[in-house]
């Protein structure tokens, strides 16, 4: 039997260190803005954010029961409150029990992205929402990540990039979601400027964000997807009893009308037969 696949602490810790760079901080601000806007109109009772405690993905959501789960709890600042530790391939919830699941970069930090996505589909209830963020390999950020991997294989260091083994493309993730029965509702891209290490040069390329949003939006360095779990044959029934017309009263009125007509005809016949 193969050992269970879990997220290693070293990868998550290196990821947390990369978030302190100018590109990482810019990514956090952009994703926080997107999540604040997307979760505000999602309703239900139970919501979960898995991973990345630096983001407060459920801040603008109004569900009464909210949790934050982490895959590792070492070196976590005391200011970042979390409820429990878990793995993305084995969430401690029953099937069809969650209304909202936020997974920022969970697939990139997992050693089995397929298993993590299947577990998300299991715990979400029908019509439940799944929000995921990721880095786009078809972008300047993705090209820098690929170059960093080449340099490490050749024995060179010094090129700072997100410590992920593999970046999952936007269209690839859409295909995975479609196979699991999800329907993608919202897709957004951002972070078109190069992920440079020095903040001075990183800010000088800020003009590319405006150009990228207009001319090549799908080539952004990061993306966010909102998907809804669909179940074949399911249909939400509304309160149709309010518009139902009562039938008993109309039937009684019709019967009384028929009896009245018959009574009038019988009386007329009697008046014609009786002598005057």
mmCIF file of C-alpha atoms in Angstrom, residues 1-272:
data_model
loop_
_atom_site.group_PDB
_atom_site.id
_atom_site.type_symbol
_atom_site.label_atom_id
_atom_site.label_comp_id
_atom_site.label_asym_id
_atom_site.label_seq_id
_atom_site.Cartn_x
_atom_site.Cartn_y
_atom_site.Cartn_z
ATOM 1 C CA UNK A 1 0.000 0.000 0.000
ATOM 2 C CA UNK A 2 1.310 3.412 -0.938
ATOM 3 C CA UNK A 3 1.739 5.952 1.874
ATOM 4 C CA UNK A 4 -0.795 8.791 1.986
ATOM 5 C CA UNK A 5 0.172 11.858 0.007
ATOM 6 C CA UNK A 6 0.315 15.010 2.112
ATOM 7 C CA UNK A 7 1.519 18.579 1.672
ATOM 8 C CA UNK A 8 5.103 18.883 2.932
ATOM 9 C CA UNK A 9 5.869 21.597 5.454
ATOM 10 C CA UNK A 10 8.940 22.780 3.536
ATOM 11 C CA UNK A 11 6.962 23.686 0.425
ATOM 12 C CA UNK A 12 4.369 25.623 2.419
ATOM 13 C CA UNK A 13 7.047 27.431 4.425
ATOM 14 C CA UNK A 14 8.956 28.398 1.264
ATOM 15 C CA UNK A 15 5.698 29.602 -0.230
ATOM 16 C CA UNK A 16 5.066 31.764 2.837
ATOM 17 C CA UNK A 17 8.547 33.269 2.495
ATOM 18 C CA UNK A 18 7.953 34.052 -1.173
ATOM 19 C CA UNK A 19 4.770 35.934 -0.245
ATOM 20 C CA UNK A 20 6.959 38.513 1.544
ATOM 21 C CA UNK A 21 8.604 39.510 -1.772
ATOM 22 C CA UNK A 22 7.233 42.477 -3.802
ATOM 23 C CA UNK A 23 5.534 40.119 -6.264
ATOM 24 C CA UNK A 24 4.099 37.992 -3.455
ATOM 25 C CA UNK A 25 2.714 41.002 -1.606
ATOM 26 C CA UNK A 26 1.151 42.318 -4.794
ATOM 27 C CA UNK A 27 -0.435 38.906 -5.404
ATOM 28 C CA UNK A 28 -1.910 38.850 -1.889
ATOM 29 C CA UNK A 29 -3.471 42.295 -2.306
ATOM 30 C CA UNK A 30 -4.948 41.403 -5.676
ATOM 31 C CA UNK A 31 -6.411 38.104 -4.473
ATOM 32 C CA UNK A 32 -7.826 39.691 -1.309
ATOM 33 C CA UNK A 33 -9.649 42.270 -3.420
ATOM 34 C CA UNK A 34 -11.079 39.588 -5.691
ATOM 35 C CA UNK A 35 -12.227 37.352 -2.838
ATOM 36 C CA UNK A 36 -13.878 40.233 -0.984
ATOM 37 C CA UNK A 37 -15.967 40.922 -4.061
ATOM 38 C CA UNK A 38 -16.786 37.326 -5.000
ATOM 39 C CA UNK A 39 -17.852 35.891 -1.626
ATOM 40 C CA UNK A 40 -20.164 38.761 -0.676
ATOM 41 C CA UNK A 41 -23.113 37.424 -2.719
ATOM 42 C CA UNK A 42 -22.753 33.719 -1.851
ATOM 43 C CA UNK A 43 -25.266 32.567 0.761
ATOM 44 C CA UNK A 44 -25.595 29.447 2.882
ATOM 45 C CA UNK A 45 -24.650 28.150 6.321
ATOM 46 C CA UNK A 46 -21.185 26.532 6.198
ATOM 47 C CA UNK A 47 -18.034 27.995 4.619
ATOM 48 C CA UNK A 48 -14.415 26.808 4.725
ATOM 49 C CA UNK A 49 -11.133 28.359 3.625
ATOM 50 C CA UNK A 50 -8.319 25.874 3.187
ATOM 51 C CA UNK A 51 -4.762 27.165 3.367
ATOM 52 C CA UNK A 52 -3.065 30.567 3.057
ATOM 53 C CA UNK A 53 -3.981 32.218 6.372
ATOM 54 C CA UNK A 54 -2.431 35.423 5.011
ATOM 55 C CA UNK A 55 -5.687 35.823 3.090
ATOM 56 C CA UNK A 56 -9.024 36.379 4.804
ATOM 57 C CA UNK A 57 -11.148 34.945 2.031
ATOM 58 C CA UNK A 58 -14.350 34.805 4.100
ATOM 59 C CA UNK A 59 -14.187 38.319 5.497
ATOM 60 C CA UNK A 60 -17.097 39.681 3.422
ATOM 61 C CA UNK A 61 -19.146 36.495 3.552
ATOM 62 C CA UNK A 62 -22.181 36.345 5.872
ATOM 63 C CA UNK A 63 -22.486 32.621 6.519
ATOM 64 C CA UNK A 64 -22.925 31.868 10.238
ATOM 65 C CA UNK A 65 -20.421 28.976 10.349
ATOM 66 C CA UNK A 66 -16.932 29.691 8.977
ATOM 67 C CA UNK A 67 -13.653 27.818 9.413
ATOM 68 C CA UNK A 68 -10.009 28.179 8.442
ATOM 69 C CA UNK A 69 -8.050 24.939 7.978
ATOM 70 C CA UNK A 70 -4.291 24.623 7.423
ATOM 71 C CA UNK A 71 -2.236 21.759 6.108
ATOM 72 C CA UNK A 72 0.600 22.544 8.553
ATOM 73 C CA UNK A 73 0.688 24.534 11.773
ATOM 74 C CA UNK A 74 4.406 25.183 12.263
ATOM 75 C CA UNK A 75 5.719 28.753 12.317
ATOM 76 C CA UNK A 76 2.215 30.219 12.172
ATOM 77 C CA UNK A 77 1.990 33.701 13.749
ATOM 78 C CA UNK A 78 -0.350 33.990 16.708
ATOM 79 C CA UNK A 79 -2.284 36.745 14.954
ATOM 80 C CA UNK A 80 -3.456 34.259 12.308
ATOM 81 C CA UNK A 81 -6.266 32.313 13.921
ATOM 82 C CA UNK A 82 -7.130 28.910 12.490
ATOM 83 C CA UNK A 83 -9.635 26.308 13.667
ATOM 84 C CA UNK A 84 -7.991 22.977 12.813
ATOM 85 C CA UNK A 85 -5.333 21.250 10.714
ATOM 86 C CA UNK A 86 -6.238 18.963 7.822
ATOM 87 C CA UNK A 87 -5.121 17.824 4.391
ATOM 88 C CA UNK A 88 -6.775 18.829 1.164
ATOM 89 C CA UNK A 89 -7.217 15.166 0.188
ATOM 90 C CA UNK A 90 -9.077 14.292 3.414
ATOM 91 C CA UNK A 91 -11.276 17.073 4.776
ATOM 92 C CA UNK A 92 -13.073 16.235 8.077
ATOM 93 C CA UNK A 93 -16.569 16.957 6.766
ATOM 94 C CA UNK A 94 -19.425 14.798 5.610
ATOM 95 C CA UNK A 95 -20.359 14.560 1.966
ATOM 96 C CA UNK A 96 -22.647 17.309 0.645
ATOM 97 C CA UNK A 97 -22.227 19.453 3.766
ATOM 98 C CA UNK A 98 -20.412 22.664 2.696
ATOM 99 C CA UNK A 99 -21.963 25.647 0.934
ATOM 100 C CA UNK A 100 -18.713 27.473 0.134
ATOM 101 C CA UNK A 101 -15.130 26.253 -0.172
ATOM 102 C CA UNK A 102 -12.263 28.692 -0.788
ATOM 103 C CA UNK A 103 -8.982 27.075 -1.874
ATOM 104 C CA UNK A 104 -6.273 29.663 -2.629
ATOM 105 C CA UNK A 105 -3.370 27.908 -4.399
ATOM 106 C CA UNK A 106 -4.303 24.620 -2.729
ATOM 107 C CA UNK A 107 -3.805 22.537 -5.874
ATOM 108 C CA UNK A 108 -0.338 23.974 -6.522
ATOM 109 C CA UNK A 109 0.805 23.184 -2.980
ATOM 110 C CA UNK A 110 -0.714 19.690 -2.992
ATOM 111 C CA UNK A 111 1.217 16.648 -4.168
ATOM 112 C CA UNK A 112 -2.003 15.193 -5.630
ATOM 113 C CA UNK A 113 -4.070 17.934 -7.221
ATOM 114 C CA UNK A 114 -6.644 15.481 -8.604
ATOM 115 C CA UNK A 115 -7.329 14.013 -5.163
ATOM 116 C CA UNK A 116 -7.689 17.481 -3.641
ATOM 117 C CA UNK A 117 -10.188 18.499 -6.302
ATOM 118 C CA UNK A 118 -12.206 15.289 -5.864
ATOM 119 C CA UNK A 119 -12.322 15.886 -2.110
ATOM 120 C CA UNK A 120 -13.622 19.408 -2.703
ATOM 121 C CA UNK A 121 -16.378 17.984 -4.902
ATOM 122 C CA UNK A 122 -17.271 15.449 -2.205
ATOM 123 C CA UNK A 123 -17.780 17.892 0.665
ATOM 124 C CA UNK A 124 -19.650 20.515 -1.368
ATOM 125 C CA UNK A 125 -23.412 20.254 -1.436
ATOM 126 C CA UNK A 126 -25.331 20.575 -4.738
ATOM 127 C CA UNK A 127 -25.229 24.195 -5.950
ATOM 128 C CA UNK A 128 -22.297 24.793 -3.586
ATOM 129 C CA UNK A 129 -19.569 27.239 -4.644
ATOM 130 C CA UNK A 130 -15.869 26.513 -5.069
ATOM 131 C CA UNK A 131 -13.442 29.447 -5.355
ATOM 132 C CA UNK A 132 -9.872 28.704 -6.427
ATOM 133 C CA UNK A 133 -6.845 30.870 -7.177
ATOM 134 C CA UNK A 134 -3.731 29.870 -9.074
ATOM 135 C CA UNK A 135 -0.690 31.059 -10.989
ATOM 136 C CA UNK A 136 -0.953 31.071 -14.760
ATOM 137 C CA UNK A 137 1.853 29.161 -16.537
ATOM 138 C CA UNK A 138 1.017 31.011 -19.776
ATOM 139 C CA UNK A 139 2.283 34.350 -18.437
ATOM 140 C CA UNK A 140 5.450 36.208 -17.485
ATOM 141 C CA UNK A 141 5.126 34.792 -13.990
ATOM 142 C CA UNK A 142 4.839 31.271 -15.376
ATOM 143 C CA UNK A 143 7.877 31.797 -17.613
ATOM 144 C CA UNK A 144 9.894 32.976 -14.617
ATOM 145 C CA UNK A 145 8.808 29.892 -12.670
ATOM 146 C CA UNK A 146 9.932 27.620 -15.517
ATOM 147 C CA UNK A 147 13.295 29.378 -15.757
ATOM 148 C CA UNK A 148 13.799 28.977 -12.013
ATOM 149 C CA UNK A 149 13.260 25.236 -12.311
ATOM 150 C CA UNK A 150 15.789 25.032 -15.157
ATOM 151 C CA UNK A 151 18.363 26.965 -13.148
ATOM 152 C CA UNK A 152 17.934 24.658 -10.162
ATOM 153 C CA UNK A 153 18.476 21.584 -12.337
ATOM 154 C CA UNK A 154 21.644 23.110 -13.768
ATOM 155 C CA UNK A 155 22.921 24.019 -10.303
ATOM 156 C CA UNK A 156 22.364 27.797 -10.507
ATOM 157 C CA UNK A 157 20.570 29.836 -7.852
ATOM 158 C CA UNK A 158 19.411 33.386 -7.437
ATOM 159 C CA UNK A 159 16.183 33.502 -9.494
ATOM 160 C CA UNK A 160 13.341 33.928 -7.017
ATOM 161 C CA UNK A 161 10.051 32.281 -8.030
ATOM 162 C CA UNK A 162 7.055 30.606 -6.341
ATOM 163 C CA UNK A 163 8.170 27.271 -4.831
ATOM 164 C CA UNK A 164 5.622 25.115 -6.676
ATOM 165 C CA UNK A 165 6.423 21.885 -8.451
ATOM 166 C CA UNK A 166 3.882 22.526 -11.185
ATOM 167 C CA UNK A 167 1.581 25.360 -12.180
ATOM 168 C CA UNK A 168 -1.909 24.355 -13.275
ATOM 169 C CA UNK A 169 -3.129 26.231 -16.324
ATOM 170 C CA UNK A 170 -6.493 27.925 -16.488
ATOM 171 C CA UNK A 171 -7.925 25.799 -19.321
ATOM 172 C CA UNK A 172 -6.565 22.650 -17.760
ATOM 173 C CA UNK A 173 -8.322 23.416 -14.485
ATOM 174 C CA UNK A 174 -11.566 24.163 -16.332
ATOM 175 C CA UNK A 175 -11.437 20.702 -17.913
ATOM 176 C CA UNK A 176 -10.899 19.066 -14.516
ATOM 177 C CA UNK A 177 -13.844 20.946 -13.055
ATOM 178 C CA UNK A 178 -16.090 20.029 -15.967
ATOM 179 C CA UNK A 179 -15.279 16.336 -15.569
ATOM 180 C CA UNK A 180 -16.304 16.512 -11.898
ATOM 181 C CA UNK A 181 -19.628 18.147 -12.719
ATOM 182 C CA UNK A 182 -18.753 21.774 -11.933
ATOM 183 C CA UNK A 183 -19.900 24.762 -13.926
ATOM 184 C CA UNK A 184 -17.517 27.715 -14.076
ATOM 185 C CA UNK A 185 -19.398 30.936 -13.334
ATOM 186 C CA UNK A 186 -16.642 33.567 -12.975
ATOM 187 C CA UNK A 187 -13.068 33.789 -14.280
ATOM 188 C CA UNK A 188 -10.732 36.703 -13.600
ATOM 189 C CA UNK A 189 -7.069 37.404 -14.378
ATOM 190 C CA UNK A 190 -4.543 39.819 -12.899
ATOM 191 C CA UNK A 191 -0.839 40.537 -12.249
ATOM 192 C CA UNK A 192 0.511 41.259 -15.743
ATOM 193 C CA UNK A 193 3.705 43.038 -14.663
ATOM 194 C CA UNK A 194 6.915 40.951 -14.390
ATOM 195 C CA UNK A 195 7.550 39.351 -10.995
ATOM 196 C CA UNK A 196 10.812 41.187 -10.341
ATOM 197 C CA UNK A 197 12.610 40.866 -7.019
ATOM 198 C CA UNK A 198 13.368 44.545 -6.370
ATOM 199 C CA UNK A 199 10.369 46.671 -5.469
ATOM 200 C CA UNK A 200 11.759 49.667 -7.385
ATOM 201 C CA UNK A 201 11.765 47.853 -10.709
ATOM 202 C CA UNK A 202 8.582 46.017 -9.875
ATOM 203 C CA UNK A 203 6.713 49.322 -9.522
ATOM 204 C CA UNK A 204 8.191 50.708 -12.737
ATOM 205 C CA UNK A 205 6.427 48.009 -14.719
ATOM 206 C CA UNK A 206 3.026 48.789 -13.203
ATOM 207 C CA UNK A 207 1.792 50.230 -16.503
ATOM 208 C CA UNK A 208 1.590 46.681 -17.869
ATOM 209 C CA UNK A 209 -1.359 45.938 -15.583
ATOM 210 C CA UNK A 210 -3.551 48.438 -17.424
ATOM 211 C CA UNK A 211 -2.353 47.278 -20.835
ATOM 212 C CA UNK A 212 -2.722 43.613 -19.974
ATOM 213 C CA UNK A 213 -6.252 43.993 -18.649
ATOM 214 C CA UNK A 214 -7.263 45.507 -21.986
ATOM 215 C CA UNK A 215 -5.214 43.718 -24.633
ATOM 216 C CA UNK A 216 -4.167 40.305 -23.289
ATOM 217 C CA UNK A 217 -6.298 39.517 -20.202
ATOM 218 C CA UNK A 218 -5.834 35.737 -20.382
ATOM 219 C CA UNK A 219 -2.050 36.144 -20.034
ATOM 220 C CA UNK A 220 -2.221 37.471 -16.463
ATOM 221 C CA UNK A 221 0.114 36.003 -13.895
ATOM 222 C CA UNK A 222 -2.714 34.901 -11.576
ATOM 223 C CA UNK A 223 -6.329 33.859 -11.974
ATOM 224 C CA UNK A 224 -9.378 33.198 -9.806
ATOM 225 C CA UNK A 225 -12.217 30.824 -10.689
ATOM 226 C CA UNK A 226 -15.703 30.493 -9.192
ATOM 227 C CA UNK A 227 -17.346 27.135 -9.944
ATOM 228 C CA UNK A 228 -20.713 25.704 -8.886
ATOM 229 C CA UNK A 229 -21.316 22.018 -8.221
ATOM 230 C CA UNK A 230 -24.092 20.705 -10.448
ATOM 231 C CA UNK A 231 -26.034 17.482 -9.907
ATOM 232 C CA UNK A 232 -27.828 15.899 -12.848
ATOM 233 C CA UNK A 233 -31.580 15.726 -12.368
ATOM 234 C CA UNK A 234 -31.655 18.176 -9.465
ATOM 235 C CA UNK A 235 -34.106 21.067 -9.531
ATOM 236 C CA UNK A 236 -34.838 23.696 -6.900
ATOM 237 C CA UNK A 237 -38.546 24.042 -6.168
ATOM 238 C CA UNK A 238 -39.917 27.392 -5.148
ATOM 239 C CA UNK A 239 -42.932 28.284 -3.016
ATOM 240 C CA UNK A 240 -45.548 27.586 -5.690
ATOM 241 C CA UNK A 241 -48.349 27.249 -3.144
ATOM 242 C CA UNK A 242 -48.641 31.032 -3.000
ATOM 243 C CA UNK A 243 -49.752 31.242 -6.642
ATOM 244 C CA UNK A 244 -52.032 28.183 -6.554
ATOM 245 C CA UNK A 245 -55.696 28.942 -7.315
ATOM 246 C CA UNK A 246 -58.106 27.112 -4.959
ATOM 247 C CA UNK A 247 -60.247 24.666 -6.979
ATOM 248 C CA UNK A 248 -62.836 23.663 -4.346
ATOM 249 C CA UNK A 249 -64.615 27.002 -4.312
ATOM 250 C CA UNK A 250 -64.943 27.161 -8.078
ATOM 251 C CA UNK A 251 -66.380 23.621 -8.225
ATOM 252 C CA UNK A 252 -69.044 24.434 -5.629
ATOM 253 C CA UNK A 253 -70.031 27.597 -7.476
ATOM 254 C CA UNK A 254 -70.360 25.679 -10.737
ATOM 255 C CA UNK A 255 -72.515 22.990 -9.081
ATOM 256 C CA UNK A 256 -74.806 25.618 -7.565
ATOM 257 C CA UNK A 257 -75.143 27.264 -10.954
ATOM 258 C CA UNK A 258 -76.112 23.987 -12.609
ATOM 259 C CA UNK A 259 -78.706 23.213 -9.889
ATOM 260 C CA UNK A 260 -80.196 26.680 -10.298
ATOM 261 C CA UNK A 261 -80.524 26.222 -14.069
ATOM 262 C CA UNK A 262 -82.152 22.819 -13.635
ATOM 263 C CA UNK A 263 -84.581 24.212 -11.030
ATOM 264 C CA UNK A 264 -85.626 27.066 -13.329
ATOM 265 C CA UNK A 265 -86.281 24.682 -16.210
ATOM 266 C CA UNK A 266 -88.430 22.352 -14.032
ATOM 267 C CA UNK A 267 -90.477 25.276 -12.724
ATOM 268 C CA UNK A 268 -91.064 26.527 -16.252
ATOM 269 C CA UNK A 269 -92.298 23.101 -17.371
ATOM 270 C CA UNK A 270 -94.702 22.891 -14.434
ATOM 271 C CA UNK A 271 -96.129 26.322 -15.235
ATOM 272 C CA UNK A 272 -96.767 25.218 -18.831
#
